[in-house]
Coordinates of C-alpha atoms in Angstrom, one line a residue:
X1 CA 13.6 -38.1 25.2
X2 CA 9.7 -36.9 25.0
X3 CA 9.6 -33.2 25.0
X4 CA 8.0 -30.8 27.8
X5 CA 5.3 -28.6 27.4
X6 CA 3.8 -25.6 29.5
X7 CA 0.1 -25.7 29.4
X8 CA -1.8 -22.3 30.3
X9 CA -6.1 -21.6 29.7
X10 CA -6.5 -17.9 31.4
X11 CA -10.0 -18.8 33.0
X12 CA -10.4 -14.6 33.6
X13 CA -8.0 -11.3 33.1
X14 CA -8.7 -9.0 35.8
X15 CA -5.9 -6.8 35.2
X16 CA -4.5 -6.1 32.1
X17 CA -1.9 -4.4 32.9
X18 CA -0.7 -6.9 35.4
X19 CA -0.5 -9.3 32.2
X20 CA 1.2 -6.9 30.0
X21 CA 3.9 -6.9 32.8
X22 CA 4.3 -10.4 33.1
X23 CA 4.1 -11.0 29.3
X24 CA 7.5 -8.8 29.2
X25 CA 9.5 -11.1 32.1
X26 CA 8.1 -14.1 31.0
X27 CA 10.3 -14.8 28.0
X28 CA 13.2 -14.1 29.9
X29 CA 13.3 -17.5 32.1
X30 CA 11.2 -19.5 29.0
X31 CA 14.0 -18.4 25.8
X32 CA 17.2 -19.1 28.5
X33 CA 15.6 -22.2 29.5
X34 CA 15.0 -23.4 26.1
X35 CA 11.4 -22.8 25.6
X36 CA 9.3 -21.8 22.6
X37 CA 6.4 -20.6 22.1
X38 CA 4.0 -21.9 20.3
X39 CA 0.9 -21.0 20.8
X40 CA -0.4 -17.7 22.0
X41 CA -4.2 -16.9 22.1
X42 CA -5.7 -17.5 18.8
X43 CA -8.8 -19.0 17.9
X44 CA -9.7 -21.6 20.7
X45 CA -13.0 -23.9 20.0
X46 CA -13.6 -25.4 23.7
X47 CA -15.6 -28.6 24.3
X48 CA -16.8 -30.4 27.4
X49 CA -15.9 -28.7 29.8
X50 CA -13.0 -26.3 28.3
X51 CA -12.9 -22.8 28.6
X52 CA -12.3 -20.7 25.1
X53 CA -9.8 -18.4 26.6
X54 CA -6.4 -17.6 26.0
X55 CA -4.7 -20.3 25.7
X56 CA -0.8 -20.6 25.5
X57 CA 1.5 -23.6 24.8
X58 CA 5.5 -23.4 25.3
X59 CA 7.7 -26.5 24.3
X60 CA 10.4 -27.9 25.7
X61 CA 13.3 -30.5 24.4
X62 CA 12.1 -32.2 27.4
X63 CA 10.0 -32.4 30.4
X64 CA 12.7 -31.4 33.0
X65 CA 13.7 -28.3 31.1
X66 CA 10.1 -27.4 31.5
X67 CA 10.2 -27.8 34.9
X68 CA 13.5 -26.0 35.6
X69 CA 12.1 -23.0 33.7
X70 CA 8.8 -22.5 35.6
X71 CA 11.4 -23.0 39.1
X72 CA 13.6 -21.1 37.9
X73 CA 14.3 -16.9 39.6
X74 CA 13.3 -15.4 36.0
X75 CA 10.2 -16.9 35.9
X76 CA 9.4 -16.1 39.8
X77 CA 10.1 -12.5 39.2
X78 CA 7.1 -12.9 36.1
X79 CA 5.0 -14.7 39.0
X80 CA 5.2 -11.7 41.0
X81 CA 4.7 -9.3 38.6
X82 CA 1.6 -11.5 37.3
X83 CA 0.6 -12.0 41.2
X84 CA -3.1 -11.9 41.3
X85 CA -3.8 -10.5 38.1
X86 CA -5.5 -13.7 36.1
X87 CA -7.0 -16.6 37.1
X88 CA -5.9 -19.8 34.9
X89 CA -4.9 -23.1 34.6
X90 CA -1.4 -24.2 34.3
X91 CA 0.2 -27.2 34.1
X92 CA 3.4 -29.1 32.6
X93 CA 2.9 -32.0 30.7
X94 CA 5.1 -34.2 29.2
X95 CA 4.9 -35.5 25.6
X96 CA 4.8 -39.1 24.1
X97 CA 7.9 -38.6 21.9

């Protein structure tokens, strides 16, 4: 079963703080849900159009997990709490094994 991974690019953080709080409920829906994390800022090199943001990666055993997570109530409460606060790109994308 191809695993599922989140896939966020923070375009701009316009309120720190807003992240920080997020950043602590976030981890509660992803760990239940099986997630891990495994990417987190870092060095980024972007091409073409990319943005070299913070970028983070969670994996899932597979893409419906993935999905589950980001519907879950834990993860809506980190929504909230995250609210206006960024402005990124995420997605869920599933892998080819």
């Amino acid at each position: 079963m191809p695993k599922g991974y989140w896939v966020s690019v923070y375009r701009t953080i316009s309120d720190p703080e807003k992240l920080a709080a997020y950043n602590e409920l976030a981890p509660l829906a992803v760990e239940p849900g099986g997630g891990r994390t495994i990417v987190v800022g870092g060095r980024v090199v972007a091409y073409d159009a990319g943005i070299a943001e913070r970028t983070v990666v969670v994996e899932f055993d597979s893409f419906e997990q993935a999905v589950a997570a980001r519907e879950s109530a834990a993860y809506q409460e980190a929504l909230v709490a995250l609210s206006d606060g960024v402005e990124r790109d995420f997605r869920i994308v599933e892998g080819i094994d």
